[in-house]
């Protein structure tokens, strides 16, 4: 190496020779962060300065002083001369985006500048994330750095259902603290539902005297709790007094969190009806629900009764006195229309208002409530069912049944909050499910949440502005303790925080995962319960070029996957996965994730592969399969994986059109039998094809029919059936196989979808 070159290289690497500054593990990832050498030391000589004229900053200052006191015992000075100063500058003249901040740290000064209280508060939160999280005797060193940061979305929400199980004011404050630490700014408080009314309403005291208390059956699963019997003590429940609620509103405000109260209507109000039976269509008295058994229980307000509207307006008037939020959430989800169909008052309303049906009656209900809310200078938000029968003129829609409600509303020019069940429901499983607390269903892993982008692809650039942000929802049918609640929220809320705060091009799963470890340590120190992550192995077939191989992966960037293919249980002595595994004979692959020499799964994940001559064939479809049932892609029909008797991920689905699939075997093969596996699942509108025709070809142009099978299982058979249609013939050299399965075009008589198109589901085209 020449001298000149070595000097140049030395200069080039020079910056790295400066004292290394590790990047602080801030979550959510700031927009821009630069590290500089050195530290600012916080101690008893540190003074916090803020402009006294700007009283608005004061709660943030007090918050900061208390946090520093908690971790170090130091009492910082305020607006007194000090050696090291921390300056909080709230300047309406500065051009920071709303809730954005500039945090600069040098050896002698820390400055946080923002144009809003939220910005100052978030500057403080980022600063606090660089410090120890629990009481320490170590010196408080803040690395010298410059952060320029602001959020991607204005609605960064977390929801909590306190009806299904009650959580005390202290637990709610803890929830708010966790939200604030990760810059979440909207707390959607689900205060009303069938199994408990949790907000004191002075004009209607029975709402909480009666509606907040039920027979305690916490020891039983939600769905198997017997209904209360007359005389049984109503010994489970609770509610928040208006005084407590106002205090929590103020507590949240200091932490830059707006609380959106949800007052459910017109359904999900069995608790209100238990208190005031005259609110329902039948007006029959009922006891508070104990769980998920609704037999003979009314859960709707009567939409034909004027007194119901007066009642709701009275309730909302008190709600709006407690909660200053712009938005009032009125629920609106899952209204069972049957009671309205049978109720003379509701039917009279439909007549009088010229409504077409009960969907329009629901729309009438919500529109009427919206007028009241707007008259109080507030805005209505509701679940996506408020689209049915016509959306109220200024309503904001919370999209939970997937993204379609949000997409539809945004295209209509309405604001939306995205909270699709997948992946935003944090009551779903996040791992396992073996070894996990019972969660009912769903599977939303940390990575699913991290990968979520609140802007649906279906929206154009102009429509993006209607997406206010996203929210994690925590329904508590199966969550009755604080520990369990923490476990469901941590760490998924941190992943969501990054999805709603950080620019999408700053998101990086591996980097997030490594920052997360620092937060796990803090959770351990604070005694918070959390899930260490999802260690399920994903088994993905790669079927192409006449060959099958299998890719194994785990969400954890630091873990390895170990597997067997001989039926034995995989452990540390099994094969370590490095690259796709060729599968040449029928076998079952079993796999586990291993981290730090420890198997992380209670049971291995396993998948059987059945080998035949069409494996690895390229499949082309004359009619495109549904985008909702793509299985593992087009070649799922030649990947050796057979489906289960539910319409899960291994089935290719098509509706309306026939399934016409042509398989290219890649080369000529001698075959004497072809087949296709199909599913019938009556309740899912999936029926066996009426006929299946098999053709073969050597050149892909000229096909010869080898047989046709007429289905003899009636479409009305209720139980799921997997049927293999097949045809045999004397051996032929064949390169192409074409299968035509005729889809049931109309669901049978008596089926809920009678007359509407059915579905064909297929899992494999086989050749032998
Ligand atoms: C909901 O999950 N019913 C909004
Ligand atoms: Zn009615």
PDB file of N, CA and C in Angstrom, residues 202-244:
ATOM      1  N   UNK A 202     -74.927  10.980  36.557  1.00  0.00           N
ATOM      2  CA  UNK A 202     -75.657  11.445  37.748  1.00  0.00           C
ATOM      3  C   UNK A 202     -77.175  11.332  37.566  1.00  0.00           C
ATOM      4  N   UNK A 203     -77.642  11.609  36.327  1.00  0.00           N
ATOM      5  CA  UNK A 203     -79.083  11.603  36.120  1.00  0.00           C
ATOM      6  C   UNK A 203     -79.670  10.193  36.122  1.00  0.00           C
ATOM      7  N   UNK A 204     -78.836   9.210  35.842  1.00  0.00           N
ATOM      8  CA  UNK A 204     -79.314   7.813  35.772  1.00  0.00           C
ATOM      9  C   UNK A 204     -78.428   6.932  36.655  1.00  0.00           C
ATOM     10  N   UNK A 205     -78.604   7.035  37.983  1.00  0.00           N
ATOM     11  CA  UNK A 205     -77.681   6.341  38.905  1.00  0.00           C
ATOM     12  C   UNK A 205     -77.695   4.821  38.766  1.00  0.00           C
ATOM     13  N   UNK A 206     -78.824   4.264  38.282  1.00  0.00           N
ATOM     14  CA  UNK A 206     -78.871   2.797  38.198  1.00  0.00           C
ATOM     15  C   UNK A 206     -77.911   2.240  37.136  1.00  0.00           C
ATOM     16  N   UNK A 207     -77.502   3.107  36.186  1.00  0.00           N
ATOM     17  CA  UNK A 207     -76.559   2.617  35.169  1.00  0.00           C
ATOM     18  C   UNK A 207     -75.353   1.979  35.840  1.00  0.00           C
ATOM     19  N   UNK A 208     -74.879   2.602  36.937  1.00  0.00           N
ATOM     20  CA  UNK A 208     -73.732   2.018  37.636  1.00  0.00           C
ATOM     21  C   UNK A 208     -74.151   1.221  38.867  1.00  0.00           C
ATOM     22  N   UNK A 209     -75.264   1.622  39.515  1.00  0.00           N
ATOM     23  CA  UNK A 209     -75.711   0.833  40.685  1.00  0.00           C
ATOM     24  C   UNK A 209     -76.065  -0.586  40.260  1.00  0.00           C
ATOM     25  N   UNK A 210     -76.696  -0.711  39.096  1.00  0.00           N
ATOM     26  CA  UNK A 210     -77.108  -2.030  38.590  1.00  0.00           C
ATOM     27  C   UNK A 210     -76.185  -2.489  37.456  1.00  0.00           C
ATOM     28  N   UNK A 211     -76.007  -1.600  36.467  1.00  0.00           N
ATOM     29  CA  UNK A 211     -75.338  -1.998  35.218  1.00  0.00           C
ATOM     30  C   UNK A 211     -73.853  -2.270  35.348  1.00  0.00           C
ATOM     31  N   UNK A 212     -73.252  -1.883  36.480  1.00  0.00           N
ATOM     32  CA  UNK A 212     -71.796  -2.070  36.625  1.00  0.00           C
ATOM     33  C   UNK A 212     -71.450  -3.340  37.386  1.00  0.00           C
ATOM     34  N   UNK A 213     -72.452  -4.115  37.787  1.00  0.00           N
ATOM     35  CA  UNK A 213     -72.195  -5.255  38.675  1.00  0.00           C
ATOM     36  C   UNK A 213     -72.864  -6.522  38.152  1.00  0.00           C
ATOM     37  N   UNK A 214     -72.131  -7.600  38.188  1.00  0.00           N
ATOM     38  CA  UNK A 214     -72.679  -8.875  37.714  1.00  0.00           C
ATOM     39  C   UNK A 214     -72.207 -10.001  38.634  1.00  0.00           C
ATOM     40  N   UNK A 215     -72.795 -11.175  38.453  1.00  0.00           N
ATOM     41  CA  UNK A 215     -72.379 -12.339  39.237  1.00  0.00           C
ATOM     42  C   UNK A 215     -70.957 -12.725  38.809  1.00  0.00           C
ATOM     43  N   UNK A 216     -70.082 -12.873  39.772  1.00  0.00           N
ATOM     44  CA  UNK A 216     -68.669 -13.126  39.473  1.00  0.00           C
ATOM     45  C   UNK A 216     -68.459 -14.536  38.945  1.00  0.00           C
ATOM     46  N   UNK A 217     -68.023 -14.623  37.691  1.00  0.00           N
ATOM     47  CA  UNK A 217     -67.702 -15.930  37.105  1.00  0.00           C
ATOM     48  C   UNK A 217     -66.359 -15.858  36.413  1.00  0.00           C
ATOM     49  N   UNK A 218     -65.484 -15.061  37.012  1.00  0.00           N
ATOM     50  CA  UNK A 218     -64.163 -14.857  36.406  1.00  0.00           C
ATOM     51  C   UNK A 218     -63.388 -16.162  36.269  1.00  0.00           C
ATOM     52  N   UNK A 219     -63.748 -17.161  37.074  1.00  0.00           N
ATOM     53  CA  UNK A 219     -63.022 -18.438  37.006  1.00  0.00           C
ATOM     54  C   UNK A 219     -63.412 -19.265  35.784  1.00  0.00           C
ATOM     55  N   UNK A 220     -64.456 -18.838  35.050  1.00  0.00           N
ATOM     56  CA  UNK A 220     -64.881 -19.631  33.888  1.00  0.00           C
ATOM     57  C   UNK A 220     -64.569 -18.873  32.597  1.00  0.00           C
ATOM     58  N   UNK A 221     -64.363 -19.634  31.525  1.00  0.00           N
ATOM     59  CA  UNK A 221     -64.144 -18.996  30.232  1.00  0.00           C
ATOM     60  C   UNK A 221     -65.382 -18.201  29.834  1.00  0.00           C
ATOM     61  N   UNK A 222     -65.164 -17.087  29.170  1.00  0.00           N
ATOM     62  CA  UNK A 222     -66.207 -16.134  28.813  1.00  0.00           C
ATOM     63  C   UNK A 222     -67.446 -16.797  28.216  1.00  0.00           C
ATOM     64  N   UNK A 223     -67.197 -17.692  27.239  1.00  0.00           N
ATOM     65  CA  UNK A 223     -68.313 -18.279  26.500  1.00  0.00           C
ATOM     66  C   UNK A 223     -69.076 -19.325  27.305  1.00  0.00           C
ATOM     67  N   UNK A 224     -68.500 -19.807  28.397  1.00  0.00           N
ATOM     68  CA  UNK A 224     -69.203 -20.861  29.137  1.00  0.00           C
ATOM     69  C   UNK A 224     -69.654 -20.399  30.523  1.00  0.00           C
ATOM     70  N   UNK A 225     -69.895 -19.099  30.652  1.00  0.00           N
ATOM     71  CA  UNK A 225     -70.397 -18.610  31.942  1.00  0.00           C
ATOM     72  C   UNK A 225     -71.923 -18.683  31.956  1.00  0.00           C
ATOM     73  N   UNK A 226     -72.495 -19.388  32.945  1.00  0.00           N
ATOM     74  CA  UNK A 226     -73.962 -19.430  33.006  1.00  0.00           C
ATOM     75  C   UNK A 226     -74.523 -18.038  33.296  1.00  0.00           C
ATOM     76  N   UNK A 227     -75.732 -17.814  32.847  1.00  0.00           N
ATOM     77  CA  UNK A 227     -76.381 -16.533  33.141  1.00  0.00           C
ATOM     78  C   UNK A 227     -76.716 -16.446  34.637  1.00  0.00           C
ATOM     79  N   UNK A 228     -76.857 -15.211  35.097  1.00  0.00           N
ATOM     80  CA  UNK A 228     -77.178 -14.986  36.510  1.00  0.00           C
ATOM     81  C   UNK A 228     -78.575 -15.506  36.820  1.00  0.00           C
ATOM     82  N   UNK A 229     -78.733 -16.014  38.058  1.00  0.00           N
ATOM     83  CA  UNK A 229     -80.072 -16.418  38.498  1.00  0.00           C
ATOM     84  C   UNK A 229     -80.575 -15.353  39.469  1.00  0.00           C
ATOM     85  N   UNK A 230     -81.896 -15.151  39.529  1.00  0.00           N
ATOM     86  CA  UNK A 230     -82.422 -14.150  40.464  1.00  0.00           C
ATOM     87  C   UNK A 230     -81.930 -14.442  41.884  1.00  0.00           C
ATOM     88  N   UNK A 231     -81.487 -13.402  42.580  1.00  0.00           N
ATOM     89  CA  UNK A 231     -81.046 -13.564  43.958  1.00  0.00           C
ATOM     90  C   UNK A 231     -79.551 -13.801  44.114  1.00  0.00           C
ATOM     91  N   UNK A 232     -78.884 -14.196  43.048  1.00  0.00           N
ATOM     92  CA  UNK A 232     -77.427 -14.401  43.148  1.00  0.00           C
ATOM     93  C   UNK A 232     -76.754 -13.041  43.352  1.00  0.00           C
ATOM     94  N   UNK A 233     -75.747 -12.972  44.207  1.00  0.00           N
ATOM     95  CA  UNK A 233     -75.115 -11.669  44.452  1.00  0.00           C
ATOM     96  C   UNK A 233     -74.329 -11.186  43.229  1.00  0.00           C
ATOM     97  N   UNK A 234     -74.529  -9.916  42.868  1.00  0.00           N
ATOM     98  CA  UNK A 234     -73.780  -9.306  41.761  1.00  0.00           C
ATOM     99  C   UNK A 234     -72.495  -8.739  42.355  1.00  0.00           C
ATOM    100  N   UNK A 235     -71.459  -9.579  42.391  1.00  0.00           N
ATOM    101  CA  UNK A 235     -70.264  -9.235  43.166  1.00  0.00           C
ATOM    102  C   UNK A 235     -69.018  -8.983  42.330  1.00  0.00           C
ATOM    103  N   UNK A 236     -69.161  -8.872  41.013  1.00  0.00           N
ATOM    104  CA  UNK A 236     -68.012  -8.493  40.177  1.00  0.00           C
ATOM    105  C   UNK A 236     -68.343  -7.213  39.443  1.00  0.00           C
ATOM    106  N   UNK A 237     -67.399  -6.288  39.411  1.00  0.00           N
ATOM    107  CA  UNK A 237     -67.635  -5.091  38.607  1.00  0.00           C
ATOM    108  C   UNK A 237     -66.898  -3.884  39.114  1.00  0.00           C
ATOM    109  N   UNK A 238     -67.480  -2.729  38.849  1.00  0.00           N
ATOM    110  CA  UNK A 238     -66.857  -1.468  39.229  1.00  0.00           C
ATOM    111  C   UNK A 238     -67.185  -0.410  38.201  1.00  0.00           C
ATOM    112  N   UNK A 239     -66.920   0.817  38.579  1.00  0.00           N
ATOM    113  CA  UNK A 239     -67.127   1.930  37.644  1.00  0.00           C
ATOM    114  C   UNK A 239     -66.250   3.083  38.096  1.00  0.00           C
ATOM    115  N   UNK A 240     -66.156   4.094  37.261  1.00  0.00           N
ATOM    116  CA  UNK A 240     -65.377   5.284  37.592  1.00  0.00           C
ATOM    117  C   UNK A 240     -66.346   6.407  37.923  1.00  0.00           C
ATOM    118  N   UNK A 241     -66.079   7.107  39.027  1.00  0.00           N
ATOM    119  CA  UNK A 241     -66.905   8.266  39.350  1.00  0.00           C
ATOM    120  C   UNK A 241     -66.513   9.399  38.394  1.00  0.00           C
ATOM    121  N   UNK A 242     -67.393  10.375  38.280  1.00  0.00           N
ATOM    122  CA  UNK A 242     -67.081  11.507  37.393  1.00  0.00           C
ATOM    123  C   UNK A 242     -65.825  12.221  37.892  1.00  0.00           C
ATOM    124  N   UNK A 243     -65.665  12.284  39.210  1.00  0.00           N
ATOM    125  CA  UNK A 243     -64.470  12.917  39.782  1.00  0.00           C
ATOM    126  C   UNK A 243     -63.204  12.175  39.335  1.00  0.00           C
ATOM    127  N   UNK A 244     -63.253  10.843  39.418  1.00  0.00           N
ATOM    128  CA  UNK A 244     -62.097  10.029  38.983  1.00  0.00           C
ATOM    129  C   UNK A 244     -61.815  10.230  37.495  1.00  0.00           C
TER     130      UNK A 244
END
